[in-house]
Amino acid sequence: METLATAEDMRAFGVRLAARLRAGDLLILSGPLGAGKTTLAQGIAEGLKVRGPITSPTFVIARVHPSLCGGPPLVHADAYRLGGDLEVDALDLDASLEESVTIVEWGEGLVEGLAEDRLEVHIDRESGADARTVELRGVGARWADTPSDPA
């Protein structure tokens, strides 16, 4: 578990995490509203060097950000407004999963079936505090040796 004091620290954590990511990786971000899920996604996008801007995809549900350096594209999705498995299936995230890094905000309990290997990222914050705690949980062989700090 890592404690991050500022939004800048969260972005920097995302940049460090991006260095470990590759095409086919699925990240499921969970945590309360305002925890920093999109801020973390911005840091990951910076580290992957994809075209931005990276904003919350709540109303468009999913965005594809192509690489600017020949790396994998970033698929950034938000399951907050989705009503269940049928709506997740309609997004067709599995169609691009193998060649992209896929981040799904609010995907806990909805998108785990997309991949046997995934990185679950839980972000929490105390009421009224700026600091966030980030906990990484690797699932599957790809993430068997995942430390909580990606540095």
Coordinates of C-alpha atoms in Angstrom, one line a residue:
M1 CA 0.0 0.0 0.0
E2 CA 1.3 3.4 -0.9
T3 CA 0.2 6.8 0.6
L4 CA 0.2 9.7 -1.9
A5 CA -0.1 13.2 -0.5
T6 CA -1.1 15.2 -3.6
A7 CA -2.7 14.9 -7.1
E8 CA 0.9 15.3 -8.5
D9 CA 2.0 12.3 -6.4
M10 CA -0.9 10.3 -7.8
R11 CA 0.1 11.2 -11.4
A12 CA 3.8 10.4 -10.7
F13 CA 2.7 7.0 -9.3
G14 CA 0.7 6.4 -12.6
V15 CA 3.8 7.3 -14.6
R16 CA 5.9 4.7 -12.6
L17 CA 3.1 2.1 -13.0
A18 CA 3.0 2.7 -16.8
A19 CA 6.6 1.6 -17.1
R20 CA 5.4 -1.9 -16.1
L21 CA 2.5 -2.0 -18.5
R22 CA 2.2 -3.7 -21.9
A23 CA -0.3 -4.5 -24.5
G24 CA -3.0 -6.8 -23.1
D25 CA -2.9 -5.4 -19.6
L26 CA -6.3 -4.8 -17.9
L27 CA -6.4 -2.4 -14.9
I28 CA -9.6 -2.1 -12.8
L29 CA -9.7 1.1 -10.8
S30 CA -12.0 1.3 -7.8
G31 CA -12.5 3.7 -5.0
P32 CA -15.0 6.4 -3.9
L33 CA -16.1 9.4 -6.0
G34 CA -13.2 11.8 -6.0
A35 CA -10.6 9.3 -4.9
G36 CA -8.3 10.0 -7.9
K37 CA -9.0 7.3 -10.4
T38 CA -8.9 9.7 -13.4
T39 CA -5.8 11.4 -12.0
L40 CA -4.1 8.0 -11.8
A41 CA -5.2 7.3 -15.4
Q42 CA -3.7 10.6 -16.5
G43 CA -0.3 9.6 -15.0
I44 CA -0.5 6.2 -16.7
A45 CA -1.3 7.9 -20.0
E46 CA 1.6 10.3 -19.6
G47 CA 3.9 7.3 -18.9
L48 CA 2.6 5.4 -21.9
K49 CA 2.9 8.6 -24.0
V50 CA -0.5 8.5 -25.6
R51 CA -2.5 11.3 -27.1
G52 CA -4.7 13.2 -24.6
P53 CA -6.3 14.9 -23.0
I54 CA -7.2 12.3 -20.5
T55 CA -10.5 13.2 -18.8
S56 CA -13.2 11.3 -17.0
P57 CA -15.0 9.1 -19.5
T58 CA -18.2 8.9 -17.4
F59 CA -20.4 10.4 -20.1
V60 CA -18.8 8.9 -23.2
I61 CA -18.2 5.6 -21.4
A62 CA -14.9 4.8 -23.2
R63 CA -12.1 6.6 -25.1
V64 CA -9.2 5.2 -27.1
H65 CA -5.9 7.2 -26.9
P66 CA -3.4 6.2 -29.6
S67 CA 0.2 6.0 -28.8
L68 CA 2.5 8.8 -29.8
C69 CA 5.6 6.6 -29.7
G70 CA 4.7 3.3 -31.2
G71 CA 3.5 1.7 -27.9
P72 CA 0.1 0.3 -27.2
P73 CA -2.9 2.5 -27.3
L74 CA -4.8 3.2 -24.0
V75 CA -8.4 2.3 -23.7
H76 CA -9.9 4.3 -20.9
A77 CA -13.4 3.3 -19.8
D78 CA -15.8 4.1 -17.1
A79 CA -18.4 1.6 -15.9
Y80 CA -20.0 4.0 -13.3
R81 CA -23.2 4.4 -15.4
L82 CA -23.4 0.8 -16.7
G83 CA -26.2 -1.3 -15.5
G84 CA -24.7 -4.7 -15.7
D85 CA -23.0 -7.4 -17.8
L86 CA -25.0 -6.8 -21.0
E87 CA -24.0 -3.1 -21.1
V88 CA -20.3 -4.1 -20.4
D89 CA -20.5 -6.6 -23.3
A90 CA -21.9 -3.8 -25.5
L91 CA -18.7 -1.8 -25.0
D92 CA -16.8 -4.6 -26.7
L93 CA -13.7 -3.9 -24.6
D94 CA -12.4 -7.4 -25.3
A95 CA -12.1 -6.6 -29.0
S96 CA -9.1 -4.4 -28.3
L97 CA -7.8 -5.9 -25.1
E98 CA -4.9 -7.8 -26.6
E99 CA -3.3 -4.9 -28.3
S100 CA -4.1 -2.1 -25.8
V101 CA -3.6 -1.2 -22.2
T102 CA -7.2 -1.1 -20.8
I103 CA -8.2 0.9 -17.8
V104 CA -11.7 0.6 -16.4
E105 CA -12.8 3.0 -13.7
W106 CA -15.6 1.7 -11.5
G107 CA -15.2 -1.8 -13.1
E108 CA -15.0 -3.8 -9.9
G109 CA -17.6 -6.6 -10.1
L110 CA -18.3 -6.0 -13.8
V111 CA -15.2 -6.5 -16.0
E112 CA -13.1 -9.1 -14.2
G113 CA -14.2 -11.7 -16.8
L114 CA -12.5 -9.8 -19.6
A115 CA -9.1 -11.3 -18.7
E116 CA -7.6 -14.0 -16.4
D117 CA -4.7 -11.6 -15.6
R118 CA -5.5 -8.2 -14.3
L119 CA -4.3 -5.5 -12.0
E120 CA -6.9 -4.3 -9.5
V121 CA -6.1 -0.9 -8.1
H122 CA -8.0 0.4 -5.1
I123 CA -7.8 4.0 -4.2
D124 CA -9.1 5.4 -0.9
R125 CA -9.1 8.7 0.9
E126 CA -10.1 9.8 4.4
S127 CA -12.9 12.3 4.6
G128 CA -11.6 15.8 4.3
A129 CA -8.0 14.6 3.7
D130 CA -6.0 15.2 0.5
A131 CA -3.8 12.1 0.9
R132 CA -4.9 8.9 -0.8
T133 CA -3.9 5.3 -0.3
V134 CA -3.3 3.1 -3.3
E135 CA -3.3 -0.7 -3.1
L136 CA -2.4 -2.9 -6.0
R137 CA -3.6 -6.5 -6.2
G138 CA -2.4 -8.6 -9.1
V139 CA -4.5 -11.4 -10.3
G140 CA -3.1 -14.2 -12.5
A141 CA 0.4 -15.2 -13.6
R142 CA 1.2 -11.8 -15.3
W143 CA 0.9 -10.0 -11.9
A144 CA 2.2 -12.8 -9.6
D145 CA 5.1 -10.7 -8.2
T146 CA 3.4 -7.3 -8.1
P147 CA 4.6 -5.0 -5.3
S148 CA 2.3 -2.3 -4.0
D149 CA 4.7 0.4 -5.3
P150 CA 5.5 0.1 -9.0
A151 CA 8.9 1.9 -8.7

